[in-house]
Coordinates of C-alpha atoms in Angstrom, one line a residue:
M199 CA -26.6 66.1 33.8
T200 CA -26.7 64.4 37.2
K201 CA -23.8 62.6 38.8
F202 CA -25.6 59.3 38.1
D203 CA -25.9 60.2 34.4
A204 CA -22.2 61.1 34.1
E205 CA -21.2 57.8 35.8
W206 CA -23.6 55.9 33.5
V207 CA -22.1 57.5 30.4
A208 CA -18.5 56.8 31.5
A209 CA -19.3 53.2 32.3
E210 CA -21.0 52.7 29.0
E211 CA -18.1 54.2 27.0
A212 CA -15.6 52.1 29.0
K213 CA -17.7 48.9 28.3
R214 CA -17.7 49.6 24.6
R215 CA -13.9 50.3 24.5
W216 CA -13.2 47.0 26.4
M217 CA -15.5 45.0 24.1
D218 CA -13.9 46.5 21.0
Q219 CA -10.4 45.6 22.3
N220 CA -11.1 42.2 23.9
G221 CA -14.4 40.9 22.8
L222 CA -16.1 39.7 19.6
Y223 CA -17.8 43.0 19.1
K224 CA -16.1 45.3 16.6
A225 CA -17.3 48.7 15.8
D226 CA -16.2 48.3 12.1
D227 CA -18.8 45.4 11.7
E228 CA -21.8 47.5 12.5
H229 CA -24.7 47.3 10.0
A230 CA -28.2 48.8 9.8
S231 CA -31.5 47.9 8.3
C232 CA -33.9 50.8 8.5
G233 CA -36.7 52.9 7.0
V234 CA -35.7 55.6 4.5
G235 CA -37.3 58.0 2.1
L236 CA -37.5 61.4 0.5
V237 CA -40.0 64.1 -0.3
V238 CA -39.1 66.6 -3.0
S239 CA -40.9 69.4 -4.8
I240 CA -40.3 68.8 -8.5
N241 CA -40.3 72.5 -9.4
G242 CA -37.5 73.0 -6.8
K243 CA -39.4 75.7 -4.9
P244 CA -39.1 75.5 -1.1
S245 CA -42.4 75.2 0.9
R246 CA -43.6 74.4 4.4
Q247 CA -45.6 71.4 3.0
V248 CA -42.4 69.6 2.0
V249 CA -41.0 69.7 5.5
E250 CA -44.3 68.7 7.0
N251 CA -44.6 65.8 4.6
G252 CA -41.1 64.7 5.5
I253 CA -42.0 64.8 9.2
N254 CA -45.2 62.9 8.7
A255 CA -43.4 60.3 6.6
L256 CA -40.8 59.9 9.3
K257 CA -43.5 59.3 11.8
A258 CA -45.1 56.6 9.5
V259 CA -41.9 54.5 9.5
W260 CA -41.4 54.4 13.2
H261 CA -42.0 50.6 13.2
R262 CA -38.8 50.1 11.2
G263 CA -36.7 51.3 14.2
A264 CA -35.7 49.6 17.4
V265 CA -37.0 50.9 20.8
D266 CA -35.3 50.5 24.1
A267 CA -37.0 49.1 27.1
D268 CA -37.7 52.6 28.4
G269 CA -40.1 53.1 25.4
K270 CA -38.4 56.4 24.4
T271 CA -34.8 55.7 23.4
G272 CA -34.5 54.8 19.7
D273 CA -31.7 53.6 17.5
G274 CA -31.7 57.0 15.8
A275 CA -33.8 59.1 13.5
G276 CA -33.4 62.3 11.5
I277 CA -34.3 64.5 8.7
H278 CA -32.2 66.4 6.1
V279 CA -33.6 69.6 4.6
Q280 CA -32.6 72.8 2.9
I281 CA -31.3 75.7 5.0
P282 CA -34.3 78.2 5.4
V283 CA -32.3 81.4 4.8
P284 CA -34.9 83.9 6.3
F285 CA -35.1 81.7 9.5
F286 CA -31.3 81.8 9.9
H287 CA -31.1 85.5 9.1
D288 CA -33.2 86.0 12.2
Q289 CA -30.8 83.9 14.2
I290 CA -27.9 85.9 12.9
R291 CA -29.6 89.1 14.1
R292 CA -29.8 87.6 17.5
T293 CA -26.0 87.4 17.5
G294 CA -25.8 91.2 17.0
H295 CA -25.0 91.1 13.3
E296 CA -27.0 92.3 10.4
P297 CA -26.9 89.5 7.7
D298 CA -25.7 90.5 4.2
P299 CA -28.6 89.6 1.9
N300 CA -26.2 89.2 -1.0
A301 CA -23.8 86.8 0.8
L302 CA -24.3 83.1 1.2
I303 CA -24.5 81.8 4.7
A304 CA -23.4 78.4 5.9
V305 CA -24.7 76.6 9.0
G306 CA -22.9 73.8 10.9
Q307 CA -25.0 71.5 13.0
V308 CA -22.5 70.4 15.7
F309 CA -22.6 67.8 18.5
L310 CA -20.3 68.8 21.4
P311 CA -19.3 66.8 24.5
R312 CA -22.0 67.8 27.0
T313 CA -20.3 66.7 30.2
D314 CA -16.8 68.1 29.7
F315 CA -16.9 71.9 29.5
G316 CA -13.2 72.1 28.9
A317 CA -13.5 69.8 25.9
Q318 CA -16.5 71.8 24.7
E319 CA -14.4 74.9 24.5
R320 CA -11.5 73.2 22.8
C321 CA -14.0 71.9 20.2
R322 CA -15.3 75.4 19.5
T323 CA -11.7 76.7 19.3
I324 CA -10.8 74.0 16.7
I325 CA -13.9 74.7 14.6
E326 CA -13.5 78.5 14.7
S327 CA -9.8 78.2 13.9
E328 CA -10.4 76.1 10.7
V329 CA -13.2 78.4 9.5
L330 CA -11.0 81.5 9.9
R331 CA -8.1 79.7 8.4
M332 CA -10.1 79.2 5.2
G333 CA -10.9 82.9 5.2
Y334 CA -14.5 83.0 6.2
Y335 CA -16.3 85.2 8.8
I336 CA -18.1 83.8 11.8
Y337 CA -21.4 85.5 12.8
G338 CA -21.5 83.5 16.0
W339 CA -22.9 80.4 17.7
R340 CA -26.5 79.4 18.4
H341 CA -27.7 77.0 21.0
V342 CA -30.3 74.8 19.3
P343 CA -33.5 74.7 21.3
V344 CA -34.4 71.1 22.3
D345 CA -37.2 69.4 24.3
I346 CA -35.5 66.7 26.3
S347 CA -38.8 65.5 27.8
V348 CA -39.4 63.3 24.7
L349 CA -36.1 61.5 25.3
G350 CA -35.6 58.2 27.1
E351 CA -33.1 57.9 30.0
K352 CA -30.3 56.4 27.9
A353 CA -30.8 58.9 25.0
N354 CA -30.8 61.8 27.5
A355 CA -27.8 60.4 29.4
T356 CA -25.7 60.3 26.2
R357 CA -27.1 63.5 24.7
P358 CA -24.5 65.8 23.2
E359 CA -24.6 69.6 23.5
I360 CA -26.2 70.7 20.2
E361 CA -25.1 74.0 18.7
Q362 CA -25.0 75.7 15.3
I363 CA -22.2 77.8 14.0
L364 CA -23.2 80.6 11.5
I365 CA -20.7 81.4 8.8
K366 CA -20.6 84.2 6.2
N367 CA -19.2 83.7 2.7
T368 CA -16.9 86.7 2.6
K369 CA -14.8 85.4 -0.3
E370 CA -17.7 86.0 -2.9
I371 CA -17.2 82.5 -4.4
D372 CA -19.9 80.5 -6.0
E373 CA -22.1 78.0 -4.1
E374 CA -20.3 74.9 -5.4
T375 CA -16.9 76.2 -4.4
F376 CA -18.2 77.3 -1.1
E377 CA -19.6 73.8 -0.4
R378 CA -16.3 72.2 -1.4
E379 CA -14.3 74.4 1.0
L380 CA -16.8 73.8 3.8
Y381 CA -16.2 70.1 3.2
V382 CA -12.5 70.6 3.5
I383 CA -13.0 72.6 6.7
R384 CA -15.1 69.8 8.2
R385 CA -12.5 67.2 7.4
R386 CA -9.7 69.4 8.9
I387 CA -11.8 69.8 12.0
E388 CA -12.3 66.0 12.3
K389 CA -8.6 65.4 12.0
A390 CA -7.7 68.1 14.4
A391 CA -10.1 66.7 17.0
I392 CA -8.5 63.2 16.6
A393 CA -5.0 64.7 17.0
A394 CA -6.1 66.5 20.1
Q395 CA -7.7 63.3 21.4
I396 CA -11.1 64.9 21.9
Q397 CA -14.0 62.6 21.9
G398 CA -17.6 63.6 21.4
L399 CA -17.2 66.2 18.6
Y400 CA -19.3 65.4 15.5
L401 CA -20.5 67.7 12.7
C402 CA -23.9 66.4 11.5
S403 CA -23.6 68.9 8.6
L404 CA -21.6 71.9 7.5
S405 CA -23.2 73.4 4.4
C406 CA -24.5 76.5 2.7
R407 CA -27.3 74.4 1.2
S408 CA -28.8 72.0 3.7
I409 CA -28.9 71.0 7.4
I410 CA -29.5 67.8 9.3
Y411 CA -31.4 67.3 12.5
K412 CA -31.0 63.9 14.0
G413 CA -30.6 62.0 17.3
M414 CA -31.5 58.9 19.4
M415 CA -35.1 59.8 19.8
L416 CA -38.0 57.9 18.2
A417 CA -39.0 58.8 14.7
E418 CA -42.2 60.5 15.7
Q419 CA -40.3 62.6 18.2
V420 CA -37.8 64.2 15.9
A421 CA -39.9 67.4 15.3
S422 CA -40.9 67.5 19.0
F423 CA -37.3 67.3 20.1
Y424 CA -36.2 70.0 17.6
P425 CA -38.8 72.9 17.8
D426 CA -37.0 74.5 14.8
L427 CA -38.7 72.0 12.5
M428 CA -42.1 73.2 13.7
D429 CA -41.4 76.8 12.8
E430 CA -43.5 78.1 9.9
R431 CA -40.4 79.8 8.5
F432 CA -38.7 76.5 8.2
V433 CA -39.2 75.7 4.5
S434 CA -37.4 73.4 2.1
A435 CA -37.7 72.0 -1.5
F436 CA -36.7 68.5 -0.2
A437 CA -36.7 66.4 2.9
I438 CA -34.7 63.1 3.3
Y439 CA -35.6 61.2 6.4
H440 CA -34.4 58.0 8.1
Q441 CA -35.4 55.7 10.9
R442 CA -32.6 53.5 12.1
Y443 CA -32.8 49.8 13.0
S444 CA -29.3 48.6 13.6
T445 CA -28.1 45.0 13.9
N446 CA -25.1 44.0 16.0
T447 CA -24.5 47.6 17.1
F448 CA -25.0 50.0 20.0
P449 CA -27.1 53.1 19.4
Q450 CA -25.2 56.3 19.3
W451 CA -26.2 59.9 18.5
W452 CA -23.7 60.4 15.8
L453 CA -24.6 57.1 14.0
A454 CA -28.2 58.3 13.4
Q455 CA -29.0 59.0 9.8
P456 CA -29.3 60.8 7.4
F457 CA -25.6 61.3 6.9
R458 CA -24.2 64.3 4.9
M459 CA -25.5 63.2 1.5
L460 CA -27.4 60.0 1.8
A461 CA -29.6 57.8 3.9
H462 CA -29.2 54.1 3.5
N463 CA -31.5 51.1 4.4
G464 CA -29.5 47.8 4.2
E465 CA -26.0 46.5 4.5
I466 CA -22.8 46.8 2.5
N467 CA -21.6 43.2 2.4
T468 CA -18.4 44.1 0.5
L469 CA -17.4 46.8 3.1
K470 CA -14.1 45.4 4.2
G471 CA -12.9 45.1 0.6
N472 CA -14.3 48.6 -0.3
V473 CA -12.5 50.2 2.6
N474 CA -9.2 48.5 1.7
W475 CA -9.6 49.5 -2.0
M476 CA -10.2 53.1 -1.0
K477 CA -7.0 53.1 1.1
S478 CA -5.1 52.0 -2.0
H479 CA -6.8 54.6 -4.2
E480 CA -5.8 57.4 -1.8
I481 CA -2.1 56.9 -2.6
R482 CA -2.6 58.1 -6.2
M483 CA -5.7 60.2 -5.7
A484 CA -5.6 63.5 -7.5
S485 CA -8.2 66.1 -8.4
N486 CA -8.0 69.4 -10.4
T487 CA -11.0 70.4 -8.3
F488 CA -9.3 70.0 -4.9
G489 CA -5.7 70.7 -6.0
E490 CA -3.4 70.9 -3.0
L491 CA -6.3 70.6 -0.6
A492 CA -6.6 66.9 -1.5
E493 CA -4.3 65.9 1.3
D494 CA -6.6 67.6 3.9
I495 CA -9.5 65.2 3.1
K496 CA -7.5 61.9 3.6
P497 CA -8.3 59.4 4.8
I498 CA -11.6 59.6 2.8
I499 CA -13.3 57.1 5.2
P500 CA -13.0 58.2 8.8
A501 CA -12.0 55.6 11.4
G502 CA -15.0 53.9 13.1
A503 CA -17.5 54.7 10.3
S504 CA -20.4 52.3 9.9
D505 CA -21.1 50.7 6.5
S506 CA -23.6 53.5 5.7
G507 CA -21.2 56.1 7.0
A508 CA -18.3 54.8 4.8
L509 CA -20.6 54.7 1.8
D510 CA -21.6 58.3 2.5
A511 CA -18.0 59.5 2.9
V512 CA -17.0 58.1 -0.5
F513 CA -20.2 59.3 -2.1
E514 CA -19.5 62.8 -0.7
V515 CA -16.0 63.0 -2.0
L516 CA -17.1 61.9 -5.5
V517 CA -19.7 64.7 -5.5
R518 CA -17.3 67.3 -4.2
A519 CA -14.8 66.4 -6.9
G520 CA -17.4 67.3 -9.6
R521 CA -19.8 64.5 -10.1
N522 CA -23.5 64.8 -9.5
A523 CA -25.5 62.6 -7.2
P524 CA -26.9 60.3 -9.9
M525 CA -23.5 59.7 -11.3
A526 CA -22.0 59.0 -7.9
K527 CA -24.7 56.4 -7.3
T528 CA -24.2 54.8 -10.7
M529 CA -20.4 54.5 -10.0
M530 CA -20.7 53.2 -6.4
V531 CA -23.9 51.1 -6.5
P532 CA -24.4 50.2 -10.2
E533 CA -27.1 48.0 -11.7
A534 CA -26.2 44.5 -13.1
W535 CA -24.9 45.2 -16.6
S536 CA -22.5 42.6 -17.9
K537 CA -24.8 39.6 -18.3
T538 CA -28.3 41.1 -18.5
A539 CA -31.2 39.1 -19.9
V540 CA -32.4 42.1 -22.0
E541 CA -29.9 43.9 -24.3
M542 CA -28.7 47.1 -22.7
P543 CA -27.9 50.2 -24.8
Q544 CA -24.3 50.3 -25.8
A545 CA -23.9 53.8 -24.3
W546 CA -25.0 52.4 -20.9
Q547 CA -22.6 49.5 -21.2
D548 CA -19.7 51.9 -22.0
M549 CA -20.7 54.0 -19.0
Y550 CA -20.8 51.0 -16.6
S551 CA -17.5 49.7 -18.0
Y552 CA -15.8 53.0 -17.3
C553 CA -17.3 53.1 -13.8
N554 CA -16.1 49.6 -13.1
S555 CA -12.6 50.6 -14.0
V556 CA -12.6 53.5 -11.6
M557 CA -14.5 52.3 -8.6
E558 CA -15.2 48.9 -7.1
P559 CA -19.0 48.4 -6.6
W560 CA -20.3 48.7 -3.0
D561 CA -22.6 45.7 -3.0
G562 CA -25.2 44.6 -0.6
P563 CA -28.9 45.3 0.1
A564 CA -29.3 49.0 -0.4
A565 CA -32.2 51.5 -0.7
L566 CA -30.7 54.9 -1.0
A567 CA -32.1 58.4 -0.7
M568 CA -29.5 60.9 -1.8
T569 CA -28.9 64.6 -2.5
D570 CA -26.0 66.8 -3.6
G571 CA -27.9 70.0 -3.1
R572 CA -29.2 70.2 -6.6
W573 CA -30.3 66.6 -7.4
V574 CA -32.5 64.5 -5.1
C575 CA -32.6 60.8 -6.0
G576 CA -33.8 57.4 -4.8
G577 CA -32.1 54.2 -5.9
L578 CA -31.7 50.5 -5.3
D579 CA -28.8 48.0 -5.5
R580 CA -28.4 45.6 -8.3
N581 CA -30.4 42.8 -6.6
G582 CA -33.2 45.1 -5.4
L583 CA -33.2 43.5 -2.0
R584 CA -34.7 46.6 -0.2
P585 CA -38.0 48.2 -1.2
M586 CA -38.3 51.7 -2.6
R587 CA -41.8 52.8 -3.6
Y588 CA -42.8 56.1 -5.0
V589 CA -45.7 58.3 -5.9
V590 CA -45.9 61.5 -8.0
T591 CA -48.6 63.7 -6.6
G592 CA -51.0 66.1 -8.3
D593 CA -49.4 69.1 -6.7
G594 CA -45.9 68.3 -8.1
M595 CA -44.2 66.3 -5.4
L596 CA -42.2 63.1 -5.6
I597 CA -42.5 61.0 -2.4
A598 CA -40.4 57.8 -2.3
G599 CA -39.4 55.5 0.5
S600 CA -39.5 52.1 2.2
E601 CA -43.3 52.0 2.6
A602 CA -46.3 52.8 0.4
G603 CA -48.7 55.5 1.8
M604 CA -46.2 57.2 4.1
V605 CA -47.8 60.5 3.3
P606 CA -51.5 60.8 2.8
V607 CA -52.2 62.2 -0.7
D608 CA -55.2 63.0 -2.8
E609 CA -55.7 59.7 -4.7
M610 CA -57.9 61.6 -7.3
T611 CA -54.9 63.7 -8.4
V612 CA -52.0 61.2 -8.2
R613 CA -50.2 61.2 -11.5
E614 CA -48.1 58.1 -11.0
K615 CA -47.3 55.3 -8.6
G616 CA -44.6 52.7 -8.8
A617 CA -41.7 50.8 -7.2
L618 CA -38.1 50.9 -8.2
G619 CA -36.6 47.7 -9.6
P620 CA -33.1 46.3 -9.1
G621 CA -30.5 48.9 -9.9
Q622 CA -33.1 51.5 -10.9
M623 CA -33.1 55.2 -10.0
I624 CA -35.6 58.1 -9.9
A625 CA -34.3 61.6 -9.6
V626 CA -35.4 65.3 -9.5
D627 CA -33.1 68.1 -10.8
M628 CA -34.4 70.9 -8.6
E629 CA -32.5 73.6 -10.6
E630 CA -34.1 72.4 -13.9
G631 CA -37.4 71.6 -12.2
K632 CA -37.7 68.2 -13.8
L633 CA -38.4 64.6 -12.8
Y634 CA -36.2 62.0 -14.4
R635 CA -37.2 58.3 -14.4
D636 CA -34.7 55.5 -14.6
I637 CA -34.2 55.3 -18.4
A638 CA -34.1 59.1 -18.8
I639 CA -31.5 59.7 -16.1
K640 CA -29.2 57.0 -17.4
D641 CA -29.5 58.2 -20.9
K642 CA -28.6 61.7 -19.7
L643 CA -25.6 60.4 -17.7
A644 CA -24.3 58.1 -20.5
A645 CA -24.4 61.1 -23.0
A646 CA -22.6 63.5 -20.7
Q647 CA -19.1 62.0 -21.3
P648 CA -17.4 60.1 -24.1
F649 CA -17.3 56.9 -22.2
G650 CA -17.0 54.8 -25.4
D651 CA -13.7 56.5 -26.2
W652 CA -12.4 56.2 -22.7
I653 CA -13.0 52.4 -22.4
E654 CA -11.0 51.7 -25.5
K655 CA -7.9 51.9 -23.2
I656 CA -9.2 49.1 -21.0
V657 CA -7.5 45.7 -21.5
E658 CA -9.7 42.7 -20.8
L659 CA -7.4 40.0 -19.3
N660 CA -9.9 37.2 -20.0
S661 CA -9.5 37.6 -23.7
L662 CA -5.7 37.5 -23.4
L663 CA -5.5 34.5 -21.1
R664 CA -8.4 32.4 -22.4
D665 CA -6.3 30.5 -25.0
V666 CA -3.0 30.3 -23.1
P667 CA -2.1 26.6 -22.9
E668 CA -1.7 25.1 -19.4
T669 CA 0.4 22.0 -18.7
A670 CA 0.8 20.0 -15.5
K671 CA 4.2 20.6 -14.0
H672 CA 4.0 17.8 -11.3
D673 CA 2.4 14.5 -10.9
G674 CA 2.6 11.4 -8.7
V675 CA 4.7 11.6 -5.6
E676 CA 6.1 15.0 -6.5
L677 CA 2.6 16.4 -6.7
R678 CA 1.4 14.8 -3.5
R679 CA 4.5 16.1 -1.6
R680 CA 3.6 19.7 -2.7
Q681 CA 0.0 19.3 -1.8
I682 CA 0.9 18.2 1.7
A683 CA 3.3 21.0 2.1
A684 CA 0.6 23.5 1.0
G685 CA -1.8 22.0 3.6
Y686 CA -4.3 20.4 1.2
T687 CA -6.5 17.7 2.7
M688 CA -8.3 14.8 1.0
E689 CA -11.6 16.7 1.6
E690 CA -10.4 19.7 -0.2
I691 CA -9.0 17.7 -3.1
E692 CA -12.2 15.6 -3.5
Q693 CA -14.9 18.2 -2.8
V694 CA -13.2 21.4 -4.0
L695 CA -10.5 20.7 -6.6
V696 CA -12.0 17.8 -8.4
P697 CA -15.4 19.5 -9.2
M698 CA -13.5 22.6 -10.3
A699 CA -11.1 20.7 -12.6
E700 CA -13.5 18.1 -14.1
D701 CA -16.8 20.1 -14.3
G702 CA -15.7 23.8 -14.0
K703 CA -17.9 24.2 -11.0
E704 CA -17.5 25.5 -7.5
M705 CA -18.1 23.2 -4.5
I706 CA -21.5 23.1 -2.9
A707 CA -21.2 23.1 0.9
S708 CA -22.8 24.7 3.9
M709 CA -22.1 28.4 4.6
G710 CA -19.7 29.4 7.3
D711 CA -16.3 28.1 8.4
D712 CA -16.1 25.6 11.2
T713 CA -12.3 25.1 10.8
P714 CA -10.5 26.0 14.1
A715 CA -8.4 29.1 14.3
A716 CA -4.8 28.5 13.4
V717 CA -3.6 28.9 17.0
L718 CA -6.0 26.1 18.1
S719 CA -5.6 23.8 15.1
Q720 CA -3.4 20.7 15.1
V721 CA -3.2 21.0 11.3
Y722 CA -1.1 23.4 9.4
R723 CA -3.1 26.4 8.1
P724 CA -1.2 28.3 5.3
L725 CA -1.6 31.9 4.4
S726 CA -3.6 30.9 1.3
H727 CA -6.5 29.7 3.6
Y728 CA -7.3 33.3 4.3
F729 CA -7.6 34.4 0.7
R730 CA -11.3 33.8 0.5
Q731 CA -14.6 35.4 -0.5
N732 CA -15.6 37.6 2.3
F733 CA -18.9 39.0 1.2
S734 CA -22.6 38.0 0.8
Q735 CA -22.4 35.6 3.7
V736 CA -25.7 36.8 5.1
T737 CA -28.2 35.5 2.4
N738 CA -29.8 32.2 2.2
P739 CA -29.3 30.6 -0.3
P740 CA -25.9 32.4 -0.8
I741 CA -25.5 34.8 -3.7
D742 CA -22.6 33.8 -6.0
S743 CA -21.3 34.3 -9.5
L744 CA -22.6 30.8 -10.7
R745 CA -26.1 30.6 -9.4
E746 CA -27.0 34.2 -10.0
A747 CA -24.8 35.2 -12.9
R748 CA -27.0 38.0 -14.0
V749 CA -26.4 40.1 -10.9
M750 CA -23.1 38.8 -9.5
S751 CA -19.7 38.7 -11.1
L752 CA -16.2 37.8 -9.8
K753 CA -14.9 40.8 -11.7

């Protein structure tokens, strides 16, 4: 890195810190609207064709991402594939070790601060310490080969040092337990880096199943930047890919997707509420799966995570606690179920009722490509506000994503084409080697647990409060005095309270709030003014529980 590059990076970071502290820009408000998709071999067998199809599909959605003025710097793009064990066995041999063919290996894809060699070494020390603390053996580190000629100036100036740590499962535990302990290791590393005030450390993935290659290059340059992906030994049974187009945000290497388990096209409009709910859940969070390690993974949502990153963090902890990817999606981003036009099977209603009592829905436009290592799924939010089209090919592949025709296929042998509807899923169980469509996967999930028995304990407050008599406690001068003290205006009484009281309807008014901030207002603004709906403000017309009752509920 040249002196100019280092100065540019420092100035850029200083500008973002100043804006976050003093300006209207807030990192917590970042959203993204992107291109996303997956390719999976239904029989679960790794092949080179899957990786190549994923790369080609990623190239095909390049137009869904933003491009800087230099023509090379992108908002972020990446691909998530299985770990090709023979390929990494060769890398282990280069470290001077002979890999144990009977032991699982894990690979960590690590972004390190490139310009600060002291911080680099401290990062490696933190990572190695946590791996050894959990009782695993480290084969060594590998510098990931990259071709920086495909990067733009800004992407190259902010480029991290990219390395891989190679880990041996010396405890002879099963794959699921190994994955869970690797998750705990990663969370410990992240917390230790924060405590040491180290910036620039990010683990794209730390897994014995899969690995993520991503960055701020253009979608068509991901495989060019990472020559690993072009190696014939690099095979996989699935590929999840993502091209980022962020709104109201700055491009950064670590914000590129896919994240550890999912890639997301859309926005989470309920994000602030979801994050606050998770903070409250953490107080009483317990898991037989994690046991005493549960404290090491809190807070579940890391500070500064984008809406997609926060969604992924909660999705990941649900999976690591024992749920599969389709169930985690059903719990977090459910379909509309309480007021559907077509009668829903009772088993499904019981399942959604249970999910609703455990986890608040993460609502907003969402097209999701997800994996837990065994299941690979595509799914939509309850409104279906992002596209997800799919094709089942004659050679046994499921290809799904934001566009039709992302991967050229032999149309003569195509078995099925379609598009997911609101709240629907399509999934492949790679271990079973079976494709599940929406109805089949939900039947399977609903039958997996006795949800009907569990929800008998749920108390519906509506039924208890519906017939409770209400009487007016004040009227006349006494009522007016209290209204003035509470800050009510004639406008609120006539346009808000009267329609609600006389017709049981909400007011109809323009979106937004042009009321001046309390510090600038000459009128008293009570605390109750700030208890308001804080979601779905970006659609036109606005989505609400009255006009679109089938997909929106105040519950």
